[in-house]
């Protein structure tokens, strides 16, 4: 008779294995993977008295893949962002918790009839969240990468978001001068930072979603020009950046003379995270 294997023991052993592999959140990921296999939640795992051999084997396979630094979201196929659940996988950037703050800023500036444009939408996380929390807003989104656009289609299906495939540089010409809020999580990793990027992002996120020239601000410069074209006078733009770009990202907007109220915002850990500005009258 085989020994009973408990969920607690499996998670404990898996967490140790993930920690040894350099995974940043081993306990969380170990529990999340077992909950996925058992079709339950992390909070319900303590109620699991025994794990069947087939589930144990499936769990072991997923832990091995996570130990190889395959993103957790690719293994579960879903991720949560603010109050919505998104489907994600290979070919799309997995939204990070810190981006929820930028989405929150966009939501604060949205309202019934307010026109919001989400550039570089990726999985559609920000666009979906804006419409989820402000149902009366008019939301438009664009994504350049065909694979990522396919994931956004799935996440935005039936929401009413106007999703387009294309380059943000020339997107939404039909909306020029009539947009209230532009929001964007652009690529912002400098090419020289390749070795310092976590394997989950470097080896699995799309290159188009990561790299942005020698200083990481090439896309930000394009965004500044596009936002100036799209926004009505007094409209606002918000864009995420790397934590080392708190000053340089602000300078992209401040240096042109087109913007007022240019300021940077910190994340919950106190790190510079996104820049906002208002188009001058």
mmCIF file of C-alpha atoms in Angstrom:
data_model
loop_
_atom_site.group_PDB
_atom_site.id
_atom_site.type_symbol
_atom_site.label_atom_id
_atom_site.label_comp_id
_atom_site.label_asym_id
_atom_site.label_seq_id
_atom_site.Cartn_x
_atom_site.Cartn_y
_atom_site.Cartn_z
ATOM 1 C CA UNK A 1 0.000 0.000 0.000
ATOM 2 C CA UNK A 2 1.464 3.343 -1.070
ATOM 3 C CA UNK A 3 1.994 6.094 1.484
ATOM 4 C CA UNK A 4 -0.462 8.969 1.594
ATOM 5 C CA UNK A 5 1.017 12.112 0.095
ATOM 6 C CA UNK A 6 -0.343 15.333 1.577
ATOM 7 C CA UNK A 7 -0.658 18.681 -0.157
ATOM 8 C CA UNK A 8 1.405 20.290 2.611
ATOM 9 C CA UNK A 9 4.338 17.934 2.029
ATOM 10 C CA UNK A 10 4.218 18.365 -1.744
ATOM 11 C CA UNK A 11 4.185 22.151 -1.511
ATOM 12 C CA UNK A 12 7.008 22.149 1.052
ATOM 13 C CA UNK A 13 9.260 20.012 -1.118
ATOM 14 C CA UNK A 14 8.383 21.889 -4.299
ATOM 15 C CA UNK A 15 9.048 25.261 -2.653
ATOM 16 C CA UNK A 16 12.516 24.096 -1.633
ATOM 17 C CA UNK A 17 13.197 22.962 -5.189
ATOM 18 C CA UNK A 18 11.988 26.252 -6.660
ATOM 19 C CA UNK A 19 14.027 28.276 -4.176
ATOM 20 C CA UNK A 20 17.147 26.345 -5.138
ATOM 21 C CA UNK A 21 16.422 27.177 -8.787
ATOM 22 C CA UNK A 22 16.321 30.899 -8.010
ATOM 23 C CA UNK A 23 12.571 31.424 -8.320
ATOM 24 C CA UNK A 24 11.679 34.686 -6.587
ATOM 25 C CA UNK A 25 8.465 33.497 -4.886
ATOM 26 C CA UNK A 26 8.921 29.748 -4.312
ATOM 27 C CA UNK A 27 6.231 29.176 -1.660
ATOM 28 C CA UNK A 28 3.594 31.105 -3.582
ATOM 29 C CA UNK A 29 4.410 29.421 -6.891
ATOM 30 C CA UNK A 30 4.542 25.937 -5.389
ATOM 31 C CA UNK A 31 1.106 26.378 -3.841
ATOM 32 C CA UNK A 32 -0.341 28.013 -6.955
ATOM 33 C CA UNK A 33 0.794 25.142 -9.159
ATOM 34 C CA UNK A 34 -0.712 22.497 -6.890
ATOM 35 C CA UNK A 35 -3.965 24.439 -6.675
ATOM 36 C CA UNK A 36 -3.995 24.548 -10.472
ATOM 37 C CA UNK A 37 -3.500 20.774 -10.740
ATOM 38 C CA UNK A 38 -6.224 20.087 -8.181
ATOM 39 C CA UNK A 39 -8.604 22.694 -9.675
ATOM 40 C CA UNK A 40 -8.882 24.494 -6.357
ATOM 41 C CA UNK A 41 -7.431 27.586 -4.710
ATOM 42 C CA UNK A 42 -4.351 28.116 -2.580
ATOM 43 C CA UNK A 43 -6.605 28.880 0.365
ATOM 44 C CA UNK A 44 -8.275 25.476 0.063
ATOM 45 C CA UNK A 45 -5.063 23.436 -0.081
ATOM 46 C CA UNK A 46 -4.883 22.835 3.710
ATOM 47 C CA UNK A 47 -8.188 20.971 3.375
ATOM 48 C CA UNK A 48 -6.685 18.461 0.923
ATOM 49 C CA UNK A 49 -5.952 15.301 2.912
ATOM 50 C CA UNK A 50 -4.304 13.312 0.137
ATOM 51 C CA UNK A 51 -3.091 13.885 -3.424
ATOM 52 C CA UNK A 52 -3.723 11.134 -5.964
ATOM 53 C CA UNK A 53 -0.686 9.637 -7.733
ATOM 54 C CA UNK A 54 -1.756 11.019 -11.132
ATOM 55 C CA UNK A 55 -2.069 14.531 -9.704
ATOM 56 C CA UNK A 56 1.262 14.147 -7.930
ATOM 57 C CA UNK A 57 2.918 13.246 -11.226
ATOM 58 C CA UNK A 58 1.294 16.161 -13.053
ATOM 59 C CA UNK A 59 2.405 18.488 -10.280
ATOM 60 C CA UNK A 60 5.967 17.205 -10.432
ATOM 61 C CA UNK A 61 6.106 17.930 -14.157
ATOM 62 C CA UNK A 62 4.929 21.510 -13.640
ATOM 63 C CA UNK A 63 7.381 22.087 -10.804
ATOM 64 C CA UNK A 64 10.193 20.893 -13.061
ATOM 65 C CA UNK A 65 9.165 23.398 -15.737
ATOM 66 C CA UNK A 66 8.930 26.202 -13.190
ATOM 67 C CA UNK A 67 12.359 25.245 -11.858
ATOM 68 C CA UNK A 68 13.624 25.771 -15.409
ATOM 69 C CA UNK A 69 12.213 29.328 -15.025
ATOM 70 C CA UNK A 70 9.223 28.951 -17.295
ATOM 71 C CA UNK A 71 6.779 31.642 -16.133
ATOM 72 C CA UNK A 72 4.140 30.563 -13.637
ATOM 73 C CA UNK A 73 1.439 32.173 -15.774
ATOM 74 C CA UNK A 74 2.412 30.067 -18.782
ATOM 75 C CA UNK A 75 1.977 26.940 -16.693
ATOM 76 C CA UNK A 76 -1.425 27.858 -15.306
ATOM 77 C CA UNK A 77 -2.609 29.689 -18.437
ATOM 78 C CA UNK A 78 -4.129 32.530 -16.446
ATOM 79 C CA UNK A 79 -3.207 35.531 -14.351
ATOM 80 C CA UNK A 80 -5.125 38.030 -12.255
ATOM 81 C CA UNK A 81 -4.880 41.765 -12.857
ATOM 82 C CA UNK A 82 -6.763 44.103 -10.536
ATOM 83 C CA UNK A 83 -10.298 42.630 -10.592
ATOM 84 C CA UNK A 84 -10.132 40.612 -13.815
ATOM 85 C CA UNK A 85 -8.727 37.233 -14.814
ATOM 86 C CA UNK A 86 -6.757 37.067 -18.062
ATOM 87 C CA UNK A 87 -5.641 34.200 -20.259
ATOM 88 C CA UNK A 88 -1.923 34.339 -21.070
ATOM 89 C CA UNK A 89 0.765 32.112 -22.483
ATOM 90 C CA UNK A 90 3.725 32.018 -24.864
ATOM 91 C CA UNK A 91 3.761 35.006 -27.169
ATOM 92 C CA UNK A 92 2.408 37.653 -24.812
ATOM 93 C CA UNK A 93 3.941 39.709 -22.022
ATOM 94 C CA UNK A 94 2.593 38.545 -18.656
ATOM 95 C CA UNK A 95 1.244 41.624 -16.829
ATOM 96 C CA UNK A 96 3.012 42.450 -13.565
ATOM 97 C CA UNK A 97 1.373 43.582 -10.310
ATOM 98 C CA UNK A 98 3.124 46.959 -10.424
ATOM 99 C CA UNK A 99 1.296 47.807 -13.659
ATOM 100 C CA UNK A 100 -1.963 47.702 -11.702
ATOM 101 C CA UNK A 101 -0.999 51.131 -10.314
ATOM 102 C CA UNK A 102 -0.775 52.611 -13.811
ATOM 103 C CA UNK A 103 -4.125 51.032 -14.676
ATOM 104 C CA UNK A 104 -5.546 52.542 -11.502
ATOM 105 C CA UNK A 105 -4.337 55.979 -12.567
ATOM 106 C CA UNK A 106 -6.079 55.565 -15.940
ATOM 107 C CA UNK A 107 -9.250 54.412 -14.193
ATOM 108 C CA UNK A 108 -9.204 57.478 -11.933
ATOM 109 C CA UNK A 109 -9.123 59.709 -15.014
ATOM 110 C CA UNK A 110 -11.781 57.761 -16.904
ATOM 111 C CA UNK A 111 -15.534 58.104 -16.660
ATOM 112 C CA UNK A 112 -18.709 57.730 -18.727
ATOM 113 C CA UNK A 113 -17.984 58.875 -22.265
ATOM 114 C CA UNK A 114 -14.292 59.493 -21.569
ATOM 115 C CA UNK A 115 -12.107 58.336 -24.471
ATOM 116 C CA UNK A 116 -9.209 56.148 -23.324
ATOM 117 C CA UNK A 117 -6.489 54.753 -25.592
ATOM 118 C CA UNK A 118 -4.259 51.905 -24.396
ATOM 119 C CA UNK A 119 -1.096 51.720 -26.498
ATOM 120 C CA UNK A 120 1.044 48.547 -26.496
ATOM 121 C CA UNK A 121 -1.889 46.723 -24.920
ATOM 122 C CA UNK A 122 -0.221 43.279 -24.869
ATOM 123 C CA UNK A 123 -2.676 40.915 -23.178
ATOM 124 C CA UNK A 124 -5.246 43.720 -22.981
ATOM 125 C CA UNK A 125 -4.861 43.964 -19.205
ATOM 126 C CA UNK A 126 -5.150 47.745 -18.839
ATOM 127 C CA UNK A 127 -7.912 48.146 -21.428
ATOM 128 C CA UNK A 128 -9.902 45.330 -19.840
ATOM 129 C CA UNK A 129 -9.483 46.788 -16.353
ATOM 130 C CA UNK A 130 -10.543 50.274 -17.391
ATOM 131 C CA UNK A 131 -13.762 49.009 -18.936
ATOM 132 C CA UNK A 132 -14.347 46.596 -16.051
ATOM 133 C CA UNK A 133 -14.200 49.410 -13.488
ATOM 134 C CA UNK A 134 -15.579 52.218 -15.659
ATOM 135 C CA UNK A 135 -18.197 50.523 -17.875
ATOM 136 C CA UNK A 136 -19.244 53.775 -19.534
ATOM 137 C CA UNK A 137 -15.773 54.663 -20.822
ATOM 138 C CA UNK A 138 -14.917 54.468 -24.530
ATOM 139 C CA UNK A 139 -11.797 52.299 -24.688
ATOM 140 C CA UNK A 140 -9.488 51.725 -27.652
ATOM 141 C CA UNK A 141 -6.373 49.521 -27.688
ATOM 142 C CA UNK A 142 -3.614 48.621 -30.137
ATOM 143 C CA UNK A 143 -0.932 45.914 -30.230
ATOM 144 C CA UNK A 144 1.879 45.474 -32.766
ATOM 145 C CA UNK A 145 2.802 41.826 -32.171
ATOM 146 C CA UNK A 146 0.337 39.464 -33.923
ATOM 147 C CA UNK A 147 0.746 36.773 -31.282
ATOM 148 C CA UNK A 148 0.120 39.151 -28.397
ATOM 149 C CA UNK A 149 -2.788 40.653 -30.329
ATOM 150 C CA UNK A 150 -4.329 37.190 -30.462
ATOM 151 C CA UNK A 151 -4.218 36.930 -26.665
ATOM 152 C CA UNK A 152 -5.715 40.423 -26.364
ATOM 153 C CA UNK A 153 -8.556 39.361 -28.665
ATOM 154 C CA UNK A 154 -9.406 36.546 -26.288
ATOM 155 C CA UNK A 155 -9.251 38.760 -23.202
ATOM 156 C CA UNK A 156 -11.242 41.612 -24.734
ATOM 157 C CA UNK A 157 -13.845 39.587 -26.583
ATOM 158 C CA UNK A 158 -17.321 40.859 -25.849
ATOM 159 C CA UNK A 159 -16.124 43.843 -23.808
ATOM 160 C CA UNK A 160 -16.693 46.514 -26.429
ATOM 161 C CA UNK A 161 -13.044 47.574 -26.530
ATOM 162 C CA UNK A 162 -11.966 48.740 -29.993
ATOM 163 C CA UNK A 163 -8.891 46.515 -30.434
ATOM 164 C CA UNK A 164 -6.615 47.039 -33.426
ATOM 165 C CA UNK A 165 -3.481 45.352 -34.774
ATOM 166 C CA UNK A 166 -0.754 47.826 -35.623
ATOM 167 C CA UNK A 167 2.104 50.094 -34.598
ATOM 168 C CA UNK A 168 1.330 52.695 -31.960
ATOM 169 C CA UNK A 169 3.409 55.188 -33.971
ATOM 170 C CA UNK A 170 0.624 55.666 -36.507
ATOM 171 C CA UNK A 171 -2.353 54.176 -34.696
ATOM 172 C CA UNK A 172 -5.762 55.804 -34.274
ATOM 173 C CA UNK A 173 -5.390 58.606 -36.776
ATOM 174 C CA UNK A 174 -9.168 58.798 -36.714
ATOM 175 C CA UNK A 175 -9.020 59.824 -33.055
ATOM 176 C CA UNK A 176 -6.428 62.609 -33.387
ATOM 177 C CA UNK A 177 -7.129 65.468 -30.992
ATOM 178 C CA UNK A 178 -10.137 63.779 -29.427
ATOM 179 C CA UNK A 179 -8.686 61.463 -26.771
ATOM 180 C CA UNK A 180 -8.943 62.210 -23.052
ATOM 181 C CA UNK A 181 -6.549 59.606 -21.617
ATOM 182 C CA UNK A 182 -3.584 57.812 -23.183
ATOM 183 C CA UNK A 183 -2.089 54.975 -21.157
ATOM 184 C CA UNK A 184 0.824 52.739 -22.099
ATOM 185 C CA UNK A 185 3.111 50.079 -20.673
ATOM 186 C CA UNK A 186 5.772 50.279 -23.395
ATOM 187 C CA UNK A 187 8.936 48.223 -23.766
ATOM 188 C CA UNK A 188 11.589 49.943 -21.651
ATOM 189 C CA UNK A 189 14.487 47.550 -21.020
ATOM 190 C CA UNK A 190 17.868 48.840 -22.321
ATOM 191 C CA UNK A 191 19.646 46.426 -24.647
ATOM 192 C CA UNK A 192 22.711 46.564 -22.412
ATOM 193 C CA UNK A 193 20.688 45.162 -19.493
ATOM 194 C CA UNK A 194 20.165 41.767 -21.181
ATOM 195 C CA UNK A 195 22.118 39.740 -18.632
ATOM 196 C CA UNK A 196 20.325 41.312 -15.683
ATOM 197 C CA UNK A 197 16.800 40.494 -16.816
ATOM 198 C CA UNK A 198 15.095 37.574 -15.078
ATOM 199 C CA UNK A 199 14.964 34.407 -17.222
ATOM 200 C CA UNK A 200 11.173 34.359 -17.004
ATOM 201 C CA UNK A 201 11.054 37.634 -18.951
ATOM 202 C CA UNK A 202 14.250 37.413 -21.012
ATOM 203 C CA UNK A 203 13.619 33.908 -22.329
ATOM 204 C CA UNK A 204 9.820 33.840 -22.518
ATOM 205 C CA UNK A 205 8.313 37.309 -22.928
ATOM 206 C CA UNK A 206 8.182 38.636 -26.518
ATOM 207 C CA UNK A 207 11.234 40.701 -27.478
ATOM 208 C CA UNK A 208 8.953 43.472 -28.735
ATOM 209 C CA UNK A 209 7.585 43.866 -25.209
ATOM 210 C CA UNK A 210 10.997 44.184 -23.554
ATOM 211 C CA UNK A 211 13.794 45.907 -25.443
ATOM 212 C CA UNK A 212 13.775 49.596 -26.356
ATOM 213 C CA UNK A 213 17.137 50.827 -27.570
ATOM 214 C CA UNK A 214 20.375 51.577 -25.783
ATOM 215 C CA UNK A 215 18.766 53.583 -22.968
ATOM 216 C CA UNK A 216 15.404 51.804 -22.893
ATOM 217 C CA UNK A 217 13.505 54.962 -23.871
ATOM 218 C CA UNK A 218 13.066 54.621 -27.639
ATOM 219 C CA UNK A 219 9.421 53.576 -27.257
ATOM 220 C CA UNK A 220 8.828 56.309 -24.663
ATOM 221 C CA UNK A 221 9.933 58.929 -27.192
ATOM 222 C CA UNK A 222 7.519 57.538 -29.761
ATOM 223 C CA UNK A 223 4.785 57.475 -27.129
ATOM 224 C CA UNK A 224 5.353 61.149 -26.306
ATOM 225 C CA UNK A 225 4.800 62.131 -29.937
ATOM 226 C CA UNK A 226 1.784 59.853 -30.367
ATOM 227 C CA UNK A 227 0.136 61.071 -27.161
ATOM 228 C CA UNK A 228 0.612 64.688 -28.248
ATOM 229 C CA UNK A 229 -1.152 63.840 -31.522
ATOM 230 C CA UNK A 230 -4.021 61.898 -29.975
ATOM 231 C CA UNK A 231 -4.904 63.956 -26.917
ATOM 232 C CA UNK A 232 -7.198 66.922 -26.755
ATOM 233 C CA UNK A 233 -5.699 70.001 -25.035
ATOM 234 C CA UNK A 234 -5.685 69.218 -21.327
ATOM 235 C CA UNK A 235 -5.758 65.460 -21.936
ATOM 236 C CA UNK A 236 -3.445 63.247 -19.897
ATOM 237 C CA UNK A 237 -0.916 60.510 -20.610
ATOM 238 C CA UNK A 238 0.549 57.896 -18.278
ATOM 239 C CA UNK A 239 3.362 55.445 -19.048
ATOM 240 C CA UNK A 240 5.252 52.819 -17.059
ATOM 241 C CA UNK A 241 9.057 52.778 -17.009
ATOM 242 C CA UNK A 242 11.945 50.972 -15.330
ATOM 243 C CA UNK A 243 12.764 51.917 -11.761
ATOM 244 C CA UNK A 244 16.046 53.507 -12.889
ATOM 245 C CA UNK A 245 14.236 55.793 -15.373
ATOM 246 C CA UNK A 246 12.424 58.011 -12.904
ATOM 247 C CA UNK A 247 14.288 61.092 -14.101
ATOM 248 C CA UNK A 248 15.000 60.171 -17.716
ATOM 249 C CA UNK A 249 11.402 59.177 -18.510
ATOM 250 C CA UNK A 250 10.158 62.460 -17.075
ATOM 251 C CA UNK A 251 12.699 64.302 -19.232
ATOM 252 C CA UNK A 252 11.261 62.759 -22.392
ATOM 253 C CA UNK A 253 8.069 64.735 -21.759
ATOM 254 C CA UNK A 254 9.464 67.789 -19.978
ATOM 255 C CA UNK A 255 12.030 68.551 -22.688
ATOM 256 C CA UNK A 256 9.528 69.063 -25.510
ATOM 257 C CA UNK A 257 7.597 71.976 -24.023
ATOM 258 C CA UNK A 258 4.306 70.349 -25.000
ATOM 259 C CA UNK A 259 3.371 69.166 -21.522
ATOM 260 C CA UNK A 260 2.298 70.488 -18.145
ATOM 261 C CA UNK A 261 2.162 68.783 -14.738
ATOM 262 C CA UNK A 262 4.895 66.305 -15.679
ATOM 263 C CA UNK A 263 5.561 64.106 -12.666
ATOM 264 C CA UNK A 264 6.703 60.648 -11.690
ATOM 265 C CA UNK A 265 4.873 58.166 -9.457
ATOM 266 C CA UNK A 266 6.303 55.489 -7.181
ATOM 267 C CA UNK A 267 5.115 51.924 -6.732
ATOM 268 C CA UNK A 268 4.212 50.271 -3.434
ATOM 269 C CA UNK A 269 7.873 49.484 -2.802
ATOM 270 C CA UNK A 270 8.791 53.162 -3.178
ATOM 271 C CA UNK A 271 10.472 52.752 -6.565
ATOM 272 C CA UNK A 272 9.895 55.128 -9.506
ATOM 273 C CA UNK A 273 7.304 53.355 -11.695
ATOM 274 C CA UNK A 274 5.317 55.562 -14.085
ATOM 275 C CA UNK A 275 5.281 59.073 -15.495
ATOM 276 C CA UNK A 276 2.209 61.218 -16.160
ATOM 277 C CA UNK A 277 1.742 64.518 -17.984
ATOM 278 C CA UNK A 278 -1.005 66.822 -19.245
ATOM 279 C CA UNK A 279 -1.044 68.216 -22.790
ATOM 280 C CA UNK A 280 -0.690 71.985 -22.712
ATOM 281 C CA UNK A 281 -3.571 74.064 -24.115
#
